[in-house]
GROMACS .gro file of C-alpha atoms in nm:
model
  488
    1MET     CA    1 -12.392  16.182  24.984
    2THR     CA    2 -12.366  16.450  24.690
    3GLN     CA    3 -12.608  16.747  24.671
    4ARG     CA    4 -12.763  16.899  24.371
    5ILE     CA    5 -12.878  17.278  24.351
    6THR     CA    6 -13.033  17.294  24.036
    7ILE     CA    7 -13.134  17.680  23.837
    8ASP     CA    8 -13.373  17.619  23.523
    9PRO     CA    9 -13.465  17.871  23.382
   10ILE     CA   10 -13.146  18.073  23.449
   11THR     CA   11 -13.380  18.467  23.392
   12ARG     CA   12 -13.255  18.796  23.233
   13LEU     CA   13 -13.042  18.630  22.980
   14GLU     CA   14 -13.128  18.580  22.634
   15GLY     CA   15 -13.168  18.190  22.498
   16HIS     CA   16 -13.242  17.905  22.762
   17GLY     CA   17 -13.051  17.750  23.017
   18LYS     CA   18 -12.988  17.549  23.322
   19ILE     CA   19 -12.749  17.609  23.630
   20GLU     CA   20 -12.580  17.328  23.856
   21ILE     CA   21 -12.452  17.337  24.133
   22PHE     CA   22 -12.330  17.003  24.272
   23LEU     CA   23 -12.246  17.014  24.602
   24ASN     CA   24 -12.052  16.768  24.814
   25ALA     CA   25 -12.041  16.575  25.169
   26GLU     CA   26 -11.912  16.892  25.350
   27GLY     CA   27 -12.198  17.065  25.194
   28ASP     CA   28 -11.894  17.295  24.975
   29VAL     CA   29 -11.924  17.330  24.650
   30ALA     CA   30 -11.787  17.020  24.395
   31ASN     CA   31 -11.793  17.146  24.083
   32THR     CA   32 -12.099  17.270  23.841
   33TYR     CA   33 -12.246  17.334  23.481
   34PHE     CA   34 -12.356  17.582  23.321
   35GLN     CA   35 -12.554  17.409  23.058
   36ILE     CA   36 -12.709  17.494  22.744
   37PRO     CA   37 -12.969  17.229  22.626
   38GLU     CA   38 -13.126  17.391  22.319
   39LEU     CA   39 -13.028  17.418  21.936
   40ARG     CA   40 -13.069  17.561  21.655
   41GLY     CA   41 -12.806  17.368  21.376
   42PHE     CA   42 -12.745  17.680  21.132
   43GLU     CA   43 -12.413  17.580  21.056
   44SER     CA   44 -12.565  17.260  20.889
   45PHE     CA   45 -12.912  17.371  20.700
   46CYS     CA   46 -12.735  17.667  20.535
   47VAL     CA   47 -12.519  17.394  20.296
   48GLY     CA   48 -12.656  17.387  19.970
   49ARG     CA   49 -12.833  17.724  19.966
   50PRO     CA   50 -12.687  18.079  19.748
   51VAL     CA   51 -12.435  18.212  19.937
   52GLU     CA   52 -12.643  18.551  19.883
   53GLU     CA   53 -12.952  18.497  20.113
   54LEU     CA   54 -12.734  18.376  20.422
   55PRO     CA   55 -12.728  18.724  20.499
   56LEU     CA   56 -13.057  18.645  20.540
   57LEU     CA   57 -13.103  18.350  20.636
   58THR     CA   58 -12.837  18.374  20.932
   59ASN     CA   59 -13.021  18.644  21.105
   60ARG     CA   60 -13.334  18.449  21.154
   61ILE     CA   61 -13.076  18.286  21.459
   62CYS     CA   62 -13.286  18.490  21.787
   63GLY     CA   63 -13.472  18.800  21.733
   64VAL     CA   64 -13.229  18.965  21.973
   65CYS     CA   65 -12.936  19.051  21.746
   66PRO     CA   66 -13.079  18.968  21.411
   67GLU     CA   67 -12.841  19.337  21.295
   68ALA     CA   68 -12.551  19.087  21.399
   69HIS     CA   69 -12.517  18.786  21.217
   70HIS     CA   70 -12.752  18.982  20.849
   71MET     CA   71 -12.408  19.248  20.924
   72ALA     CA   72 -12.128  18.945  20.977
   73GLY     CA   73 -12.294  18.709  20.681
   74ALA     CA   74 -12.294  18.990  20.447
   75LYS     CA   75 -11.943  19.079  20.491
   76ALA     CA   76 -11.913  18.735  20.404
   77ALA     CA   77 -12.074  18.744  20.137
   78ASP     CA   78 -11.847  19.016  19.955
   79ALA     CA   79 -11.571  18.736  20.073
   80VAL     CA   80 -11.629  18.538  19.859
   81TYR     CA   81 -11.762  18.748  19.530
   82HIS     CA   82 -11.430  18.925  19.580
   83VAL     CA   83 -11.611  19.329  19.618
   84ASP     CA   84 -11.552  19.552  19.797
   85PRO     CA   85 -11.902  19.796  19.858
   86PRO     CA   86 -11.844  20.160  19.814
   87ARG     CA   87 -11.780  20.387  20.065
   88THR     CA   88 -12.227  20.488  20.089
   89ALA     CA   89 -12.288  20.104  20.180
   90LYS     CA   90 -12.053  20.114  20.397
   91ASN     CA   91 -12.127  20.405  20.526
   92LEU     CA   92 -12.478  20.256  20.553
   93ARG     CA   93 -12.429  19.972  20.705
   94GLU     CA   94 -12.202  20.073  20.973
   95LEU     CA   95 -12.504  20.323  20.979
   96LEU     CA   96 -12.683  20.047  21.092
   97TYR     CA   97 -12.446  19.875  21.249
   98SER     CA   98 -12.432  20.211  21.505
   99ALA     CA   99 -12.827  20.179  21.637
  100PHE     CA  100 -12.834  19.817  21.665
  101PHE     CA  101 -12.555  19.859  21.909
  102VAL     CA  102 -12.756  20.163  22.130
  103THR     CA  103 -13.055  19.971  22.101
  104ASP     CA  104 -12.903  19.659  22.202
  105HIS     CA  105 -12.731  19.871  22.453
  106THR     CA  106 -12.991  20.002  22.593
  107THR     CA  107 -13.245  19.685  22.630
  108HIS     CA  108 -12.981  19.457  22.828
  109PHE     CA  109 -12.827  19.711  23.094
  110TYR     CA  110 -13.229  19.876  23.186
  111ALA     CA  111 -13.384  19.535  23.150
  112LEU     CA  112 -13.120  19.261  23.190
  113ALA     CA  113 -12.815  19.382  23.487
  114GLY     CA  114 -13.046  19.656  23.576
  115PRO     CA  115 -13.229  19.519  23.773
  116ASP     CA  116 -12.946  19.382  24.021
  117PHE     CA  117 -12.877  19.769  24.065
  118VAL     CA  118 -13.164  19.918  24.128
  119MET     CA  119 -13.326  19.763  24.272
  120GLY     CA  120 -13.091  19.588  24.465
  121PRO     CA  121 -12.945  19.192  24.383
  122ASP     CA  122 -13.137  19.066  24.687
  123ALA     CA  123 -13.448  19.247  24.641
  124PRO     CA  124 -13.759  19.089  24.547
  125VAL     CA  125 -13.770  18.879  24.278
  126ALA     CA  126 -14.137  18.986  24.183
  127GLU     CA  127 -13.953  19.359  24.181
  128ARG     CA  128 -13.612  19.275  24.026
  129ASN     CA  129 -13.656  19.309  23.622
  130ILE     CA  130 -13.832  19.568  23.467
  131LEU     CA  131 -14.089  19.734  23.544
  132GLY     CA  132 -13.992  19.785  23.918
  133VAL     CA  133 -13.649  19.963  23.738
  134ILE     CA  134 -13.943  20.238  23.641
  135HIS     CA  135 -14.138  20.199  23.973
  136LYS     CA  136 -13.887  20.291  24.124
  137VAL     CA  137 -13.703  20.598  23.892
  138GLY     CA  138 -13.953  20.655  23.785
  139LEU     CA  139 -14.194  20.687  23.468
  140GLU     CA  140 -13.966  20.955  23.248
  141ILE     CA  141 -13.679  20.774  23.286
  142GLY     CA  142 -13.897  20.441  23.140
  143GLY     CA  143 -14.052  20.689  22.912
  144LYS     CA  144 -13.634  20.789  22.775
  145VAL     CA  145 -13.510  20.345  22.771
  146ILE     CA  146 -13.844  20.315  22.493
  147GLN     CA  147 -13.771  20.691  22.273
  148ALA     CA  148 -13.413  20.498  22.280
  149ARG     CA  149 -13.484  20.166  22.160
  150LYS     CA  150 -13.840  20.315  21.910
  151TYR     CA  151 -13.585  20.581  21.726
  152GLY     CA  152 -13.275  20.203  21.727
  153HIS     CA  153 -13.550  20.058  21.537
  154ALA     CA  154 -13.635  20.347  21.331
  155VAL     CA  155 -13.294  20.402  21.151
  156ILE     CA  156 -13.269  20.057  21.121
  157GLU     CA  157 -13.564  19.964  20.904
  158MET     CA  158 -13.513  20.353  20.734
  159ILE     CA  159 -13.141  20.143  20.601
  160GLY     CA  160 -13.271  19.796  20.668
  161GLY     CA  161 -13.538  19.762  20.542
  162ARG     CA  162 -13.772  19.539  20.863
  163LYS     CA  163 -13.741  19.688  21.248
  164ILE     CA  164 -13.609  19.324  21.275
  165HIS     CA  165 -13.439  19.121  21.048
  166PRO     CA  166 -13.296  19.341  20.823
  167CYS     CA  167 -13.336  19.247  20.491
  168THR     CA  168 -13.086  19.493  20.259
  169SER     CA  169 -12.731  19.414  20.235
  170ILE     CA  170 -12.595  19.171  19.926
  171PRO     CA  171 -12.271  19.104  19.795
  172GLY     CA  172 -12.129  19.421  19.696
  173GLY     CA  173 -12.361  19.670  19.931
  174LEU     CA  174 -12.694  19.720  19.981
  175THR     CA  175 -13.037  19.653  19.729
  176LYS     CA  176 -13.143  20.048  19.888
  177GLY     CA  177 -12.975  20.369  19.992
  178THR     CA  178 -13.168  20.649  20.175
  179THR     CA  179 -13.338  20.997  20.064
  180GLU     CA  180 -13.135  21.311  20.148
  181ASP     CA  181 -13.446  21.393  20.410
  182GLN     CA  182 -13.387  21.072  20.570
  183ARG     CA  183 -13.014  21.105  20.691
  184LYS     CA  184 -13.125  21.473  20.790
  185GLU     CA  185 -13.356  21.261  20.975
  186ILE     CA  186 -13.173  20.999  21.119
  187LEU     CA  187 -12.890  21.275  21.208
  188GLU     CA  188 -13.099  21.455  21.493
  189MET     CA  189 -13.187  21.024  21.673
  190GLY     CA  190 -12.848  21.013  21.642
  191LYS     CA  191 -12.810  21.354  21.846
  192TRP     CA  192 -13.093  21.292  22.063
  193ALA     CA  193 -12.947  20.958  22.163
  194VAL     CA  194 -12.564  21.110  22.215
  195GLU     CA  195 -12.771  21.237  22.476
  196PHE     CA  196 -12.941  20.901  22.666
  197GLY     CA  197 -12.629  20.781  22.586
  198GLN     CA  198 -12.459  21.014  22.876
  199PHE     CA  199 -12.792  21.030  23.096
  200SER     CA  200 -12.733  20.633  23.095
  201LEU     CA  201 -12.369  20.720  23.219
  202LYS     CA  202 -12.425  20.961  23.462
  203LEU     CA  203 -12.749  20.716  23.604
  204PHE     CA  204 -12.482  20.468  23.640
  205ASN     CA  205 -12.244  20.705  23.813
  206ASP     CA  206 -12.532  20.746  24.064
  207ILE     CA  207 -12.643  20.417  24.191
  208VAL     CA  208 -12.395  20.227  24.106
  209LEU     CA  209 -12.027  20.426  24.165
  210GLY     CA  210 -12.259  20.648  24.477
  211ASN     CA  211 -12.334  20.291  24.640
  212LYS     CA  212 -12.065  20.172  24.851
  213THR     CA  213 -12.148  19.863  24.834
  214TYR     CA  214 -12.149  19.775  24.470
  215VAL     CA  215 -11.878  19.967  24.368
  216ASP     CA  216 -11.654  19.659  24.662
  217LEU     CA  217 -11.857  19.414  24.502
  218ILE     CA  218 -11.731  19.476  24.151
  219LEU     CA  219 -11.368  19.518  24.313
  220GLY     CA  220 -11.446  19.224  24.540
  221ASP     CA  221 -11.254  18.882  24.383
  222ILE     CA  222 -11.594  18.721  24.354
  223TYR     CA  223 -11.645  18.830  24.017
  224THR     CA  224 -11.246  18.875  23.883
  225HIS     CA  225 -11.102  18.707  23.614
  226ARG     CA  226 -10.775  18.756  23.498
  227THR     CA  227 -10.781  18.698  23.054
  228TYR     CA  228 -10.740  18.758  22.746
  229TYR     CA  229 -10.970  18.967  22.587
  230MET     CA  230 -11.085  18.988  22.226
  231GLY     CA  231 -11.225  19.324  21.987
  232MET     CA  232 -11.127  19.450  21.677
  233VAL     CA  233 -11.010  19.727  21.623
  234ASP     CA  234 -10.964  20.098  21.361
  235GLU     CA  235 -10.612  20.120  21.196
  236ASN     CA  236 -10.512  20.340  21.537
  237ASN     CA  237 -10.585  20.068  21.816
  238HIS     CA  238 -10.953  20.220  21.887
  239VAL     CA  239 -11.318  19.996  21.945
  240ASN     CA  240 -11.475  19.957  21.581
  241PHE     CA  241 -11.791  19.738  21.571
  242TYR     CA  242 -11.829  19.710  21.212
  243ASP     CA  243 -11.441  19.622  21.055
  244GLY     CA  244 -11.124  19.677  21.134
  245LYS     CA  245 -10.868  19.378  21.317
  246VAL     CA  246 -10.934  19.183  21.650
  247ARG     CA  247 -10.648  19.210  21.848
  248VAL     CA  248 -10.548  18.983  22.098
  249VAL     CA  249 -10.420  19.101  22.495
  250GLY     CA  250 -10.317  18.940  22.739
  251PRO     CA  251 -10.398  18.959  23.140
  252ASP     CA  252 -10.094  19.176  23.194
  253GLY     CA  253 -10.232  19.388  22.898
  254LYS     CA  254 -10.005  19.363  22.643
  255GLU     CA  255 -10.100  19.283  22.334
  256PHE     CA  256 -10.046  18.847  22.212
  257VAL     CA  257 -10.177  18.885  21.843
  258LYS     CA  258 -10.400  19.104  21.598
  259TYR     CA  259 -10.504  18.976  21.333
  260GLU     CA  260 -10.763  18.982  20.994
  261PRO     CA  261 -11.056  18.850  20.986
  262LYS     CA  262 -10.964  18.559  20.674
  263ASP     CA  263 -10.637  18.386  20.937
  264TYR     CA  264 -10.929  18.334  21.269
  265ALA     CA  265 -10.854  18.019  21.191
  266GLN     CA  266 -10.483  18.051  21.209
  267HIS     CA  267 -10.554  18.102  21.611
  268ILE     CA  268 -10.861  18.068  21.762
  269ALA     CA  269 -11.005  17.642  21.761
  270GLU     CA  270 -11.237  17.530  21.984
  271HIS     CA  271 -11.328  17.269  22.248
  272VAL     CA  272 -11.615  17.046  22.307
  273GLU     CA  273 -11.760  16.930  22.631
  274PRO     CA  274 -11.999  16.633  22.622
  275TRP     CA  275 -12.234  16.769  22.835
  276THR     CA  276 -12.344  17.075  22.765
  277TYR     CA  277 -12.442  17.262  22.322
  278LEU     CA  278 -12.264  17.501  22.276
  279LYS     CA  279 -11.872  17.433  22.208
  280PHE     CA  280 -11.481  17.653  22.394
  281PRO     CA  281 -11.295  17.816  22.155
  282TYR     CA  282 -10.990  17.939  22.275
  283LEU     CA  283 -10.611  18.063  22.167
  284LYS     CA  284 -10.413  17.844  21.961
  285GLY     CA  285 -10.100  18.016  22.045
  286VAL     CA  286 -10.151  17.932  22.400
  287GLY     CA  287 -10.349  17.570  22.401
  288TRP     CA  288 -10.662  17.499  22.589
  289LYS     CA  289 -10.576  17.396  22.967
  290GLY     CA  290 -10.914  17.327  23.149
  291PHE     CA  291 -11.133  17.598  23.274
  292THR     CA  292 -10.870  17.803  23.416
  293ASP     CA  293 -10.686  18.126  23.409
  294GLY     CA  294 -10.417  18.261  23.409
  295LYS     CA  295 -10.137  18.390  23.141
  296ASP     CA  296 -10.115  18.008  23.097
  297SER     CA  297 -10.441  17.849  22.976
  298GLY     CA  298 -10.606  17.984  22.648
  299ILE     CA  299 -10.924  18.097  22.733
  300TYR     CA  300 -11.035  18.432  22.653
  301CYS     CA  301 -11.348  18.685  22.707
  302ALA     CA  302 -11.511  18.952  22.414
  303THR     CA  303 -11.700  19.097  22.505
  304PRO     CA  304 -11.755  19.542  22.601
  305LEU     CA  305 -11.454  19.558  22.841
  306SER     CA  306 -11.274  19.290  22.631
  307ARG     CA  307 -11.295  19.465  22.369
  308LEU     CA  308 -11.195  19.821  22.591
  309ASN     CA  309 -10.935  19.584  22.752
  310ALA     CA  310 -10.817  19.512  22.414
  311ALA     CA  311 -10.855  19.883  22.237
  312ASP     CA  312 -10.541  20.181  22.315
  313GLY     CA  313 -10.941  20.436  22.336
  314MET     CA  314 -11.205  20.499  22.164
  315ALA     CA  315 -11.296  20.707  21.806
  316THR     CA  316 -11.515  20.961  21.918
  317PRO     CA  317 -11.420  21.240  22.154
  318LEU     CA  318 -11.694  21.209  22.438
  319ALA     CA  319 -11.687  20.790  22.400
  320GLN     CA  320 -11.335  20.850  22.487
  321ALA     CA  321 -11.297  21.063  22.753
  322GLU     CA  322 -11.550  20.840  22.924
  323TYR     CA  323 -11.315  20.571  22.888
  324GLU     CA  324 -11.021  20.752  23.076
  325ARG     CA  325 -11.201  20.826  23.364
  326PHE     CA  326 -11.277  20.438  23.377
  327TYR     CA  327 -10.959  20.350  23.399
  328SER     CA  328 -10.806  20.607  23.630
  329THR     CA  329 -11.123  20.474  23.829
  330LEU     CA  330 -11.063  20.120  23.859
  331GLY     CA  331 -10.717  20.170  23.850
  332GLY     CA  332 -10.535  20.114  23.551
  333LYS     CA  333 -10.565  19.898  23.195
  334PRO     CA  334 -10.618  19.590  23.225
  335VAL     CA  335 -10.959  19.538  23.405
  336HIS     CA  336 -11.006  19.228  23.563
  337GLN     CA  337 -11.364  19.286  23.747
  338ARG     CA  338 -11.628  19.111  23.506
  339LEU     CA  339 -11.904  19.340  23.727
  340ALA     CA  340 -11.742  19.621  23.535
  341THR     CA  341 -11.839  19.495  23.245
  342HIS     CA  342 -12.144  19.685  23.252
  343TRP     CA  343 -12.027  20.071  23.265
  344ALA     CA  344 -11.773  19.926  22.929
  345ARG     CA  345 -12.151  19.863  22.825
  346LEU     CA  346 -12.256  20.266  22.888
  347ILE     CA  347 -11.920  20.363  22.736
  348GLU     CA  348 -11.983  20.224  22.411
  349LEU     CA  349 -12.316  20.298  22.412
  350LEU     CA  350 -12.187  20.597  22.377
  351TYR     CA  351 -11.978  20.568  22.105
  352ALA     CA  352 -12.227  20.399  21.898
  353ALA     CA  353 -12.468  20.716  21.909
  354GLU     CA  354 -12.136  20.951  21.838
  355ARG     CA  355 -12.067  20.776  21.578
  356TRP     CA  356 -12.454  20.703  21.518
  357VAL     CA  357 -12.474  21.099  21.408
  358GLU     CA  358 -12.085  21.127  21.303
  359LEU     CA  359 -12.149  20.903  20.978
  360ALA     CA  360 -12.511  21.033  20.944
  361SER     CA  361 -12.353  21.376  20.899
  362ASP     CA  362 -12.179  21.268  20.614
  363PRO     CA  363 -12.384  21.356  20.253
  364GLU     CA  364 -12.166  21.053  20.080
  365THR     CA  365 -12.411  20.859  20.286
  366SER     CA  366 -12.696  20.899  20.090
  367GLY     CA  367 -12.532  20.906  19.792
  368PRO     CA  368 -12.711  20.680  19.519
  369ASN     CA  369 -12.355  20.513  19.527
  370PHE     CA  370 -12.476  20.207  19.726
  371HIS     CA  371 -12.374  19.892  19.515
  372ALA     CA  372 -12.077  19.723  19.397
  373ALA     CA  373 -12.174  19.502  19.168
  374PRO     CA  374 -11.989  19.122  19.192
  375ALA     CA  375 -11.753  19.022  18.920
  376GLU     CA  376 -11.517  18.718  19.004
  377ILE     CA  377 -11.559  18.321  19.088
  378PRO     CA  378 -11.739  18.280  19.442
  379THR     CA  379 -11.471  18.113  19.663
  380GLU     CA  380 -11.419  18.130  20.017
  381GLY     CA  381 -11.499  18.463  20.247
  382VAL     CA  382 -11.461  18.547  20.612
  383GLY     CA  383 -11.697  18.799  20.802
  384ILE     CA  384 -11.618  18.957  21.157
  385VAL     CA  385 -11.792  19.240  21.307
  386GLU     CA  386 -11.884  19.280  21.695
  387ALA     CA  387 -12.213  19.183  21.829
  388PRO     CA  388 -12.314  19.408  22.122
  389ARG     CA  389 -12.260  19.004  22.273
  390GLY     CA  390 -11.859  19.046  22.136
  391THR     CA  391 -11.641  18.879  21.836
  392LEU     CA  392 -11.943  18.750  21.571
  393THR     CA  393 -11.744  18.496  21.330
  394HIS     CA  394 -11.921  18.377  21.052
  395HIS     CA  395 -11.719  18.214  20.723
  396TYR     CA  396 -11.841  18.081  20.387
  397HIS     CA  397 -11.708  17.872  20.155
  398THR     CA  398 -11.893  17.736  19.806
  399ASP     CA  399 -11.858  17.632  19.468
  400GLU     CA  400 -11.788  17.817  19.211
  401ARG     CA  401 -12.173  17.916  19.126
  402GLY     CA  402 -12.184  18.069  19.464
  403VAL     CA  403 -12.409  17.775  19.654
  404ALA     CA  404 -12.204  17.714  20.033
  405THR     CA  405 -12.058  17.378  20.048
  406LYS     CA  406 -11.906  17.439  20.433
  407VAL     CA  407 -12.019  17.739  20.681
  408ASN     CA  408 -11.855  17.775  21.067
  409LEU     CA  409 -12.008  18.074  21.285
  410ILE     CA  410 -11.854  18.111  21.623
  411VAL     CA  411 -12.107  18.349  21.769
  412GLY     CA  412 -12.021  18.647  22.071
  413THR     CA  413 -12.185  18.363  22.294
  414THR     CA  414 -11.960  18.147  22.187
  415ASN     CA  415 -11.566  18.289  22.259
  416ASN     CA  416 -11.696  18.375  22.583
  417TYR     CA  417 -11.841  18.080  22.716
  418ALA     CA  418 -11.486  17.916  22.877
  419PRO     CA  419 -11.565  18.251  23.135
  420ILE     CA  420 -11.856  18.293  23.183
  421SER     CA  421 -11.850  17.843  23.335
  422MET     CA  422 -11.527  17.993  23.503
  423SER     CA  423 -11.747  18.317  23.657
  424ILE     CA  424 -12.010  18.100  23.705
  425ASN     CA  425 -11.819  17.787  23.959
  426LYS     CA  426 -11.651  18.067  24.171
  427ALA     CA  427 -11.937  18.242  24.223
  428ALA     CA  428 -12.124  17.995  24.402
  429ARG     CA  429 -11.768  17.788  24.560
  430SER     CA  430 -11.750  18.159  24.697
  431LEU     CA  431 -12.074  18.221  24.815
  432ILE     CA  432 -12.194  17.844  24.902
  433GLN     CA  433 -11.948  17.640  25.177
  434LYS     CA  434 -12.071  17.390  25.471
  435GLY     CA  435 -12.358  17.509  25.684
  436THR     CA  436 -12.500  17.768  25.452
  437VAL     CA  437 -12.842  17.839  25.369
  438VAL     CA  438 -12.854  17.877  25.053
  439THR     CA  439 -13.186  18.156  24.981
  440GLU     CA  440 -13.252  18.262  24.589
  441PRO     CA  441 -13.116  18.652  24.684
  442MET     CA  442 -12.820  18.352  24.705
  443LEU     CA  443 -12.886  18.206  24.364
  444ASN     CA  444 -12.943  18.520  24.172
  445MET     CA  445 -12.599  18.666  24.294
  446ILE     CA  446 -12.434  18.315  24.112
  447GLU     CA  447 -12.733  18.430  23.766
  448MET     CA  448 -12.485  18.780  23.793
  449ALA     CA  449 -12.226  18.581  23.778
  450PHE     CA  450 -12.271  18.486  23.420
  451ARG     CA  451 -12.562  18.869  23.321
  452SER     CA  452 -12.298  19.131  23.299
  453TYR     CA  453 -12.178  18.880  22.977
  454ASP     CA  454 -12.487  18.977  22.805
  455PRO     CA  455 -12.516  18.626  22.699
  456CYS     CA  456 -12.795  18.530  22.394
  457PHE     CA  457 -12.744  18.127  22.390
  458GLY     CA  458 -13.073  18.174  22.090
  459CYS     CA  459 -12.770  18.153  21.857
  460ALA     CA  460 -12.499  18.018  22.085
  461THR     CA  461 -12.601  17.705  21.982
  462HIS     CA  462 -12.564  17.596  21.657
  463SER     CA  463 -12.408  17.163  21.598
  464LEU     CA  464 -12.532  16.862  21.697
  465PRO     CA  465 -12.245  16.621  21.885
  466GLY     CA  466 -12.490  16.370  21.977
  467GLN     CA  467 -12.881  16.300  21.934
  468MET     CA  468 -13.164  16.581  22.136
  469PRO     CA  469 -13.272  16.559  22.424
  470LEU     CA  470 -13.605  16.593  22.542
  471GLU     CA  471 -13.871  16.538  22.801
  472VAL     CA  472 -14.300  16.471  22.617
  473THR     CA  473 -14.558  16.552  22.919
  474ILE     CA  474 -14.894  16.428  22.839
  475ARG     CA  475 -15.155  16.644  23.080
  476ASN     CA  476 -15.545  16.518  23.078
  477ALA     CA  477 -15.790  16.781  23.016
  478ASP     CA  478 -15.737  16.906  23.434
  479GLY     CA  479 -15.381  17.000  23.364
  480GLU     CA  480 -15.310  16.565  23.527
  481ILE     CA  481 -15.029  16.475  23.379
  482VAL     CA  482 -15.031  16.124  23.166
  483GLU     CA  483 -14.716  16.028  23.065
  484MET     CA  484 -14.376  16.194  23.076
  485LEU     CA  485 -14.199  16.087  22.820
  486LYS     CA  486 -13.792  16.180  22.806
  487ARG     CA  487 -13.470  16.106  22.600
  488ASN     CA  488 -13.130  16.154  22.756
   0.00000   0.00000   0.00000
């Protein structure tokens, strides 16, 4: 008789999802399903809207990474109108984006992933959270985390007009610039962020790399998959979050393809399964071969670890030194151990802070030329940026008035849906076997398989292949269930 173990809701992620684990008659894992039951539908209701509105509409997909959708939408709108923003506008957009990366990676490391390592994967569930982390490491470090997020959102508000859901990027640049006093203020905050990035890496080194149990867990087979890796790179093949070409390397670390954003559809296709609203992107040049890794499977990964694997280095000195230490410690490129993504994320945090300082040090960032007026008839455009949790693609088609007629979004987490599903399956099969007494810490270790990807399902689901399932529970004034209605 088949048994079912359900983890619902899964915790410490953005959005909602559940894990179903099916056991066979012998008590071994027969299969697992990582289901995303929520729905957004942005691709549909963006149709019919002026394309200049889409950077504002799509950033409402969720409150975690609206800056990423704002930037990808603005770059796609630039392409639709065939306009190249001036240097000041590009500096300001990337400066906002770098500050956003610092805040986002800070949130994931300290609030979502950190409890698994600082408190331990088998710590009491009531302590395995941000409050438990602060209690253990001290209020001073908690204050640094809050300060990092405060500075990041201050920069986002100065440039983007709001602390969340920025609104100033339009086709051709921005609606406003910054003053010289603001640039200097942003520069000082950036210098503090660099120190915070170095501090976070030292903390990781002391708490995680200094613990043999954790190192063995990172390097073990349970959280390892050999897939292709994707990330945006600049002209030197260094990691870049805002602009460049998308590079894909194989499980052997060799370049498989590098393409311009406008050519993404030549290389990426999407597979659909009937049990989830989320799609499974894969490499067209290899093909969909099911949920399996290796060189013959088109499944790829797009995460901080993937970006480091896909690049030849970092464009800033402190991050480059950490990049070299990362690969020398873990035995060279590429690194396939998924838990190492947490370390890669902190190296990216440091890079974002250094880039923040570089851009804020450029006097042209506060220049008056922050917008170029579009002058051509709108047609079609693609915008790609690196969201904290993966490569983010916006593709807009419009009529001659600039009204959207077709919209396609491939969101950061969507890229990773297949590898996340494989990681959960492998963790479950490794931890649950015949005769195993399933415990809460064991289920948390299965959740750790997806947590390293920092998934955001709030914005990943955006198509409606069928009818949305619905459960309605009606209770009386005493809270007792009167009736339950279900639509599957």
